[in-house]
PDB file of C-alpha atoms in Angstrom:
ATOM      1  CA  GLY A 168      24.689 -41.273  11.734  1.00  0.00           C
ATOM      2  CA  ASP A 169      26.099 -43.812  14.136  1.00  0.00           C
ATOM      3  CA  SER A 170      28.686 -42.578  16.598  1.00  0.00           C
ATOM      4  CA  VAL A 171      30.339 -43.139  19.956  1.00  0.00           C
ATOM      5  CA  THR A 172      31.197 -40.500  22.544  1.00  0.00           C
ATOM      6  CA  GLN A 173      33.484 -41.303  25.428  1.00  0.00           C
ATOM      7  CA  MET A 174      34.759 -39.188  28.273  1.00  0.00           C
ATOM      8  CA  GLU A 175      37.864 -37.219  27.615  1.00  0.00           C
ATOM      9  CA  GLY A 176      41.024 -37.906  29.495  1.00  0.00           C
ATOM     10  CA  PRO A 177      43.560 -38.146  30.633  1.00  0.00           C
ATOM     11  CA  VAL A 178      42.453 -39.926  33.782  1.00  0.00           C
ATOM     12  CA  THR A 179      44.909 -40.395  36.635  1.00  0.00           C
ATOM     13  CA  LEU A 180      44.072 -42.693  39.550  1.00  0.00           C
ATOM     14  CA  SER A 181      45.879 -44.154  42.501  1.00  0.00           C
ATOM     15  CA  GLU A 182      46.316 -47.912  42.663  1.00  0.00           C
ATOM     16  CA  GLU A 183      43.218 -49.696  44.033  1.00  0.00           C
ATOM     17  CA  ALA A 184      40.917 -46.796  43.161  1.00  0.00           C
ATOM     18  CA  PHE A 185      37.573 -47.328  41.401  1.00  0.00           C
ATOM     19  CA  LEU A 186      37.491 -46.658  37.675  1.00  0.00           C
ATOM     20  CA  THR A 187      34.635 -45.461  35.505  1.00  0.00           C
ATOM     21  CA  ILE A 188      35.057 -44.432  31.871  1.00  0.00           C
ATOM     22  CA  ASN A 189      31.831 -43.178  30.338  1.00  0.00           C
ATOM     23  CA  CYS A 190      30.694 -44.156  26.863  1.00  0.00           C
ATOM     24  CA  THR A 191      27.445 -43.228  25.144  1.00  0.00           C
ATOM     25  CA  TYR A 192      26.371 -44.080  21.650  1.00  0.00           C
ATOM     26  CA  THR A 193      24.036 -43.049  18.864  1.00  0.00           C
ATOM     27  CA  ALA A 194      22.764 -45.773  16.564  1.00  0.00           C
ATOM     28  CA  THR A 195      19.674 -47.093  14.887  1.00  0.00           C
ATOM     29  CA  GLY A 196      18.594 -50.625  15.572  1.00  0.00           C
ATOM     30  CA  TYR A 197      20.539 -52.865  17.911  1.00  0.00           C
ATOM     31  CA  PRO A 198      24.280 -52.363  17.665  1.00  0.00           C
ATOM     32  CA  SER A 199      26.962 -54.450  19.317  1.00  0.00           C
ATOM     33  CA  LEU A 200      29.231 -52.625  21.748  1.00  0.00           C
ATOM     34  CA  PHE A 201      32.888 -53.183  22.565  1.00  0.00           C
ATOM     35  CA  TRP A 202      35.692 -51.933  24.760  1.00  0.00           C
ATOM     36  CA  TYR A 203      39.242 -52.179  23.455  1.00  0.00           C
ATOM     37  CA  VAL A 204      42.510 -51.438  25.265  1.00  0.00           C
ATOM     38  CA  GLN A 205      45.733 -50.155  23.707  1.00  0.00           C
ATOM     39  CA  TYR A 206      49.078 -50.322  25.499  1.00  0.00           C
ATOM     40  CA  PRO A 207      51.835 -47.927  24.387  1.00  0.00           C
ATOM     41  CA  GLY A 208      53.149 -48.647  20.897  1.00  0.00           C
ATOM     42  CA  GLU A 209      50.836 -51.601  20.363  1.00  0.00           C
ATOM     43  CA  GLY A 210      47.652 -52.452  18.524  1.00  0.00           C
ATOM     44  CA  LEU A 211      44.219 -52.655  20.124  1.00  0.00           C
ATOM     45  CA  GLN A 212      43.108 -55.677  22.118  1.00  0.00           C
ATOM     46  CA  LEU A 213      39.491 -56.589  22.717  1.00  0.00           C
ATOM     47  CA  LEU A 214      38.683 -56.154  26.402  1.00  0.00           C
ATOM     48  CA  LEU A 215      34.995 -57.034  26.487  1.00  0.00           C
ATOM     49  CA  LYS A 216      31.827 -56.886  24.431  1.00  0.00           C
ATOM     50  CA  ALA A 217      28.020 -56.978  24.656  1.00  0.00           C
ATOM     51  CA  THR A 218      25.685 -57.761  21.801  1.00  0.00           C
ATOM     52  CA  LYS A 219      22.239 -56.974  23.184  1.00  0.00           C
ATOM     53  CA  ALA A 220      20.491 -54.780  25.732  1.00  0.00           C
ATOM     54  CA  ASP A 221      21.173 -55.581  29.396  1.00  0.00           C
ATOM     55  CA  ASP A 222      24.117 -57.826  28.508  1.00  0.00           C
ATOM     56  CA  LYS A 223      27.125 -57.401  30.783  1.00  0.00           C
ATOM     57  CA  GLY A 224      30.550 -57.906  29.309  1.00  0.00           C
ATOM     58  CA  SER A 225      33.399 -58.684  31.696  1.00  0.00           C
ATOM     59  CA  ASN A 226      37.080 -59.528  31.542  1.00  0.00           C
ATOM     60  CA  LYS A 227      40.119 -59.111  33.828  1.00  0.00           C
ATOM     61  CA  GLY A 228      38.027 -57.365  36.475  1.00  0.00           C
ATOM     62  CA  PHE A 229      36.560 -54.863  34.001  1.00  0.00           C
ATOM     63  CA  GLU A 230      32.794 -54.727  33.413  1.00  0.00           C
ATOM     64  CA  ALA A 231      30.380 -52.843  31.183  1.00  0.00           C
ATOM     65  CA  THR A 232      26.599 -53.157  30.853  1.00  0.00           C
ATOM     66  CA  TYR A 233      24.717 -52.437  27.624  1.00  0.00           C
ATOM     67  CA  ARG A 234      22.020 -49.932  28.640  1.00  0.00           C
ATOM     68  CA  LYS A 235      19.648 -49.232  25.803  1.00  0.00           C
ATOM     69  CA  GLU A 236      17.463 -46.839  27.798  1.00  0.00           C
ATOM     70  CA  THR A 237      20.413 -44.528  28.395  1.00  0.00           C
ATOM     71  CA  THR A 238      22.362 -45.546  25.241  1.00  0.00           C
ATOM     72  CA  SER A 239      25.414 -46.160  27.391  1.00  0.00           C
ATOM     73  CA  PHE A 240      28.176 -48.723  27.860  1.00  0.00           C
ATOM     74  CA  HIS A 241      30.306 -47.405  30.721  1.00  0.00           C
ATOM     75  CA  LEU A 242      33.509 -49.254  31.624  1.00  0.00           C
ATOM     76  CA  GLU A 243      34.137 -49.975  35.319  1.00  0.00           C
ATOM     77  CA  LYS A 244      36.739 -51.670  37.465  1.00  0.00           C
ATOM     78  CA  GLY A 245      36.614 -51.916  41.213  1.00  0.00           C
ATOM     79  CA  SER A 246      40.346 -51.716  41.931  1.00  0.00           C
ATOM     80  CA  VAL A 247      42.809 -50.584  39.292  1.00  0.00           C
ATOM     81  CA  GLN A 248      46.431 -51.625  39.090  1.00  0.00           C
ATOM     82  CA  VAL A 249      49.477 -49.913  37.624  1.00  0.00           C
ATOM     83  CA  SER A 250      49.375 -52.470  34.797  1.00  0.00           C
ATOM     84  CA  ASP A 251      45.952 -51.116  33.740  1.00  0.00           C
ATOM     85  CA  SER A 252      47.597 -47.922  32.499  1.00  0.00           C
ATOM     86  CA  ALA A 253      46.635 -47.734  28.822  1.00  0.00           C
ATOM     87  CA  VAL A 254      44.255 -46.054  26.395  1.00  0.00           C
ATOM     88  CA  TYR A 255      40.698 -47.407  26.365  1.00  0.00           C
ATOM     89  CA  PHE A 256      38.427 -47.209  23.331  1.00  0.00           C
ATOM     90  CA  CYS A 257      34.686 -47.690  23.209  1.00  0.00           C
ATOM     91  CA  ALA A 258      33.396 -49.002  19.870  1.00  0.00           C
ATOM     92  CA  LEU A 259      30.098 -49.693  18.168  1.00  0.00           C
ATOM     93  CA  SER A 260      29.172 -51.999  15.328  1.00  0.00           C
ATOM     94  CA  PRO A 261      25.750 -51.345  13.814  1.00  0.00           C
ATOM     95  CA  SER A 262      23.412 -54.269  13.372  1.00  0.00           C
ATOM     96  CA  GLY A 263      23.479 -55.987  10.009  1.00  0.00           C
ATOM     97  CA  ALA A 264      26.224 -57.275   7.789  1.00  0.00           C
ATOM     98  CA  GLY A 265      28.720 -55.141   5.963  1.00  0.00           C
ATOM     99  CA  ASN A 266      28.848 -52.378   8.504  1.00  0.00           C
ATOM    100  CA  GLN A 267      31.960 -50.768   9.828  1.00  0.00           C
ATOM    101  CA  PHE A 268      32.997 -50.143  13.404  1.00  0.00           C
ATOM    102  CA  TYR A 269      32.800 -46.712  14.955  1.00  0.00           C
ATOM    103  CA  PHE A 270      35.427 -45.959  17.604  1.00  0.00           C
ATOM    104  CA  GLY A 271      35.461 -43.316  20.288  1.00  0.00           C
ATOM    105  CA  THR A 272      38.458 -41.018  20.594  1.00  0.00           C
ATOM    106  CA  GLY A 273      39.990 -43.020  23.427  1.00  0.00           C
ATOM    107  CA  THR A 274      40.544 -42.296  27.108  1.00  0.00           C
ATOM    108  CA  SER A 275      44.065 -42.410  28.492  1.00  0.00           C
ATOM    109  CA  LEU A 276      44.352 -43.935  31.973  1.00  0.00           C
ATOM    110  CA  THR A 277      47.410 -43.646  34.188  1.00  0.00           C
ATOM    111  CA  VAL A 278      47.491 -45.522  37.478  1.00  0.00           C
ATOM    112  CA  ILE A 279      50.082 -44.380  39.996  1.00  0.00           C
ATOM    113  CA  PRO A 280      51.420 -46.558  42.835  1.00  0.00           C
TER     114      PRO A 280
ATOM    115  CA  ASP B 251      49.667 -69.119  16.996  1.00  0.00           C
ATOM    116  CA  GLY B 252      47.011 -67.353  14.974  1.00  0.00           C
ATOM    117  CA  GLY B 253      47.158 -63.634  14.608  1.00  0.00           C
ATOM    118  CA  ILE B 254      47.851 -60.590  12.507  1.00  0.00           C
ATOM    119  CA  THR B 255      51.313 -59.433  11.573  1.00  0.00           C
ATOM    120  CA  GLN B 256      52.268 -56.027  10.322  1.00  0.00           C
ATOM    121  CA  SER B 257      55.668 -55.145   9.012  1.00  0.00           C
ATOM    122  CA  PRO B 258      57.766 -53.245   9.506  1.00  0.00           C
ATOM    123  CA  LYS B 259      57.068 -51.778  12.951  1.00  0.00           C
ATOM    124  CA  TYR B 260      58.785 -48.498  12.034  1.00  0.00           C
ATOM    125  CA  LEU B 261      59.052 -47.066   8.526  1.00  0.00           C
ATOM    126  CA  PHE B 262      60.762 -43.921   7.331  1.00  0.00           C
ATOM    127  CA  ARG B 263      60.261 -42.381   3.901  1.00  0.00           C
ATOM    128  CA  LYS B 264      61.029 -39.195   2.067  1.00  0.00           C
ATOM    129  CA  GLU B 265      58.212 -36.969   0.932  1.00  0.00           C
ATOM    130  CA  GLY B 266      57.028 -37.792  -2.578  1.00  0.00           C
ATOM    131  CA  GLN B 267      57.678 -41.530  -2.312  1.00  0.00           C
ATOM    132  CA  ASN B 268      55.000 -44.195  -2.283  1.00  0.00           C
ATOM    133  CA  VAL B 269      55.280 -46.752   0.503  1.00  0.00           C
ATOM    134  CA  THR B 270      53.507 -50.066   1.060  1.00  0.00           C
ATOM    135  CA  LEU B 271      52.599 -51.390   4.501  1.00  0.00           C
ATOM    136  CA  SER B 272      52.193 -55.115   4.922  1.00  0.00           C
ATOM    137  CA  CYS B 273      49.350 -56.874   6.748  1.00  0.00           C
ATOM    138  CA  GLU B 274      49.016 -60.644   6.955  1.00  0.00           C
ATOM    139  CA  GLN B 275      46.551 -62.755   8.956  1.00  0.00           C
ATOM    140  CA  ASN B 276      46.338 -66.494   9.546  1.00  0.00           C
ATOM    141  CA  LEU B 277      42.970 -66.418  11.311  1.00  0.00           C
ATOM    142  CA  ASN B 278      41.044 -67.411   8.162  1.00  0.00           C
ATOM    143  CA  HIS B 279      39.050 -64.189   8.460  1.00  0.00           C
ATOM    144  CA  ASP B 280      37.094 -62.883   5.488  1.00  0.00           C
ATOM    145  CA  ALA B 281      37.102 -59.200   6.445  1.00  0.00           C
ATOM    146  CA  MET B 282      40.139 -56.959   6.815  1.00  0.00           C
ATOM    147  CA  TYR B 283      40.536 -53.281   7.665  1.00  0.00           C
ATOM    148  CA  TRP B 284      43.053 -50.461   7.678  1.00  0.00           C
ATOM    149  CA  TYR B 285      42.885 -47.655  10.237  1.00  0.00           C
ATOM    150  CA  ARG B 286      44.919 -44.568  10.808  1.00  0.00           C
ATOM    151  CA  GLN B 287      45.623 -43.292  14.321  1.00  0.00           C
ATOM    152  CA  ASP B 288      47.022 -39.845  15.037  1.00  0.00           C
ATOM    153  CA  PRO B 289      48.289 -38.711  18.468  1.00  0.00           C
ATOM    154  CA  GLY B 290      45.447 -38.196  20.910  1.00  0.00           C
ATOM    155  CA  GLN B 291      42.845 -39.203  18.363  1.00  0.00           C
ATOM    156  CA  GLY B 292      40.681 -42.191  17.753  1.00  0.00           C
ATOM    157  CA  LEU B 293      40.845 -44.583  14.833  1.00  0.00           C
ATOM    158  CA  ARG B 294      39.786 -43.516  11.376  1.00  0.00           C
ATOM    159  CA  LEU B 295      38.905 -46.108   8.742  1.00  0.00           C
ATOM    160  CA  ILE B 296      40.904 -45.919   5.518  1.00  0.00           C
ATOM    161  CA  TYR B 297      39.753 -48.992   3.572  1.00  0.00           C
ATOM    162  CA  TYR B 298      38.084 -52.281   4.302  1.00  0.00           C
ATOM    163  CA  SER B 299      37.578 -55.534   2.462  1.00  0.00           C
ATOM    164  CA  GLN B 300      34.755 -57.983   3.074  1.00  0.00           C
ATOM    165  CA  ILE B 301      36.080 -60.655   0.745  1.00  0.00           C
ATOM    166  CA  VAL B 302      38.939 -61.413  -1.628  1.00  0.00           C
ATOM    167  CA  ASN B 303      39.130 -59.157  -4.702  1.00  0.00           C
ATOM    168  CA  ASP B 304      36.718 -56.662  -3.191  1.00  0.00           C
ATOM    169  CA  PHE B 305      37.293 -53.566  -1.044  1.00  0.00           C
ATOM    170  CA  GLN B 306      35.530 -50.328  -0.125  1.00  0.00           C
ATOM    171  CA  LYS B 307      36.675 -46.861   0.813  1.00  0.00           C
ATOM    172  CA  GLY B 308      36.409 -45.798   4.410  1.00  0.00           C
ATOM    173  CA  ASP B 309      36.194 -42.288   5.773  1.00  0.00           C
ATOM    174  CA  ILE B 310      39.683 -41.128   4.751  1.00  0.00           C
ATOM    175  CA  ALA B 311      40.636 -43.102   1.619  1.00  0.00           C
ATOM    176  CA  GLU B 312      42.123 -40.207  -0.350  1.00  0.00           C
ATOM    177  CA  GLY B 313      45.837 -40.697  -0.969  1.00  0.00           C
ATOM    178  CA  TYR B 314      45.739 -44.409  -0.137  1.00  0.00           C
ATOM    179  CA  SER B 315      45.258 -47.593  -2.164  1.00  0.00           C
ATOM    180  CA  VAL B 316      44.815 -51.272  -1.280  1.00  0.00           C
ATOM    181  CA  SER B 317      44.578 -54.682  -2.875  1.00  0.00           C
ATOM    182  CA  ARG B 318      43.092 -57.965  -1.715  1.00  0.00           C
ATOM    183  CA  GLU B 319      44.397 -60.689  -3.988  1.00  0.00           C
ATOM    184  CA  LYS B 320      44.669 -63.282  -1.228  1.00  0.00           C
ATOM    185  CA  LYS B 321      42.457 -63.908   1.774  1.00  0.00           C
ATOM    186  CA  GLU B 322      45.318 -63.585   4.228  1.00  0.00           C
ATOM    187  CA  SER B 323      46.903 -60.410   2.842  1.00  0.00           C
ATOM    188  CA  PHE B 324      45.700 -56.792   2.661  1.00  0.00           C
ATOM    189  CA  PRO B 325      48.574 -54.407   1.855  1.00  0.00           C
ATOM    190  CA  LEU B 326      48.121 -50.648   2.087  1.00  0.00           C
ATOM    191  CA  THR B 327      49.983 -48.218  -0.168  1.00  0.00           C
ATOM    192  CA  VAL B 328      50.434 -44.677   1.049  1.00  0.00           C
ATOM    193  CA  THR B 329      50.868 -42.588  -2.075  1.00  0.00           C
ATOM    194  CA  SER B 330      52.537 -39.240  -2.536  1.00  0.00           C
ATOM    195  CA  ALA B 331      49.053 -37.739  -2.857  1.00  0.00           C
ATOM    196  CA  GLN B 332      48.434 -38.237   0.863  1.00  0.00           C
ATOM    197  CA  LYS B 333      49.057 -34.809   2.379  1.00  0.00           C
ATOM    198  CA  ASN B 334      49.894 -35.838   5.929  1.00  0.00           C
ATOM    199  CA  PRO B 335      51.062 -39.461   5.843  1.00  0.00           C
ATOM    200  CA  THR B 336      52.973 -39.513   9.139  1.00  0.00           C
ATOM    201  CA  ALA B 337      50.827 -41.594  11.509  1.00  0.00           C
ATOM    202  CA  PHE B 338      50.371 -44.948  13.221  1.00  0.00           C
ATOM    203  CA  TYR B 339      48.667 -47.453  10.911  1.00  0.00           C
ATOM    204  CA  LEU B 340      46.670 -50.367  12.254  1.00  0.00           C
ATOM    205  CA  CYS B 341      45.435 -53.393  10.359  1.00  0.00           C
ATOM    206  CA  ALA B 342      42.559 -55.498  11.670  1.00  0.00           C
ATOM    207  CA  SER B 343      40.511 -58.510  10.639  1.00  0.00           C
ATOM    208  CA  SER B 344      37.210 -60.129  11.618  1.00  0.00           C
ATOM    209  CA  ILE B 345      35.401 -63.337  10.752  1.00  0.00           C
ATOM    210  CA  ALA B 346      33.054 -61.306   8.582  1.00  0.00           C
ATOM    211  CA  SER B 347      32.104 -57.672   8.346  1.00  0.00           C
ATOM    212  CA  GLY B 348      29.390 -56.533  10.738  1.00  0.00           C
ATOM    213  CA  ALA B 349      28.958 -57.058  14.454  1.00  0.00           C
ATOM    214  CA  TYR B 350      32.001 -59.287  14.964  1.00  0.00           C
ATOM    215  CA  GLU B 351      34.974 -58.299  17.054  1.00  0.00           C
ATOM    216  CA  GLN B 352      37.972 -57.066  15.144  1.00  0.00           C
ATOM    217  CA  TYR B 353      41.443 -58.386  15.894  1.00  0.00           C
ATOM    218  CA  PHE B 354      44.298 -55.940  15.505  1.00  0.00           C
ATOM    219  CA  GLY B 355      47.892 -56.197  14.445  1.00  0.00           C
ATOM    220  CA  PRO B 356      50.714 -54.438  16.352  1.00  0.00           C
ATOM    221  CA  GLY B 357      50.738 -51.472  13.979  1.00  0.00           C
ATOM    222  CA  THR B 358      53.272 -49.696  11.761  1.00  0.00           C
ATOM    223  CA  ARG B 359      54.516 -46.225  12.624  1.00  0.00           C
ATOM    224  CA  LEU B 360      55.211 -44.334   9.395  1.00  0.00           C
ATOM    225  CA  THR B 361      57.286 -41.176   9.406  1.00  0.00           C
ATOM    226  CA  VAL B 362      57.579 -39.125   6.244  1.00  0.00           C
ATOM    227  CA  THR B 363      60.061 -36.256   6.127  1.00  0.00           C
TER     228      THR B 363
END
């Protein structure tokens, strides 16, 4: 079945370091891919998305490219800030109507000054 | 401002009692969802509704019930049959089910003792 696998955390980085959070997926057809961010005690917020192969989603300095050949959607940011500390979720929505989302288990990021 | 509201933010109940969590959206979205989140884990789908007066079970529906009498409202009842009800519950909505981003509410933390 469809699924998402993302790297386990927690991840701890110093401010201004480069961030990569790996996400790979298993799906038939052409799913849409998403990254969500969750700050402590809050709901999830959409960070970025890509709906077809080779699309690059970007927002607030974060980027992810939909790679069909490697079934990946890795999240990157060139210079993290303390305010980026949160849990990041990769998610997949299979193609076609009526399908549910599949979320990864989340990766906790802590950025230290 | 359009969005999703969940109330209350914190809820405490005694074991054996049913409890209903509220979810309201003013985004005019057709689809609504309930997820459960446990510490260090991803999101698990409880129920979802693609349209008024219709809903489907998700991966962990046992011990839960829902209704969808109005487009903007999708309450979740946690019954006494749910073995481990203590968790963080998240409600979400999307324009339609399928490959559309989901918008999340702030969540309700339920503690059952």
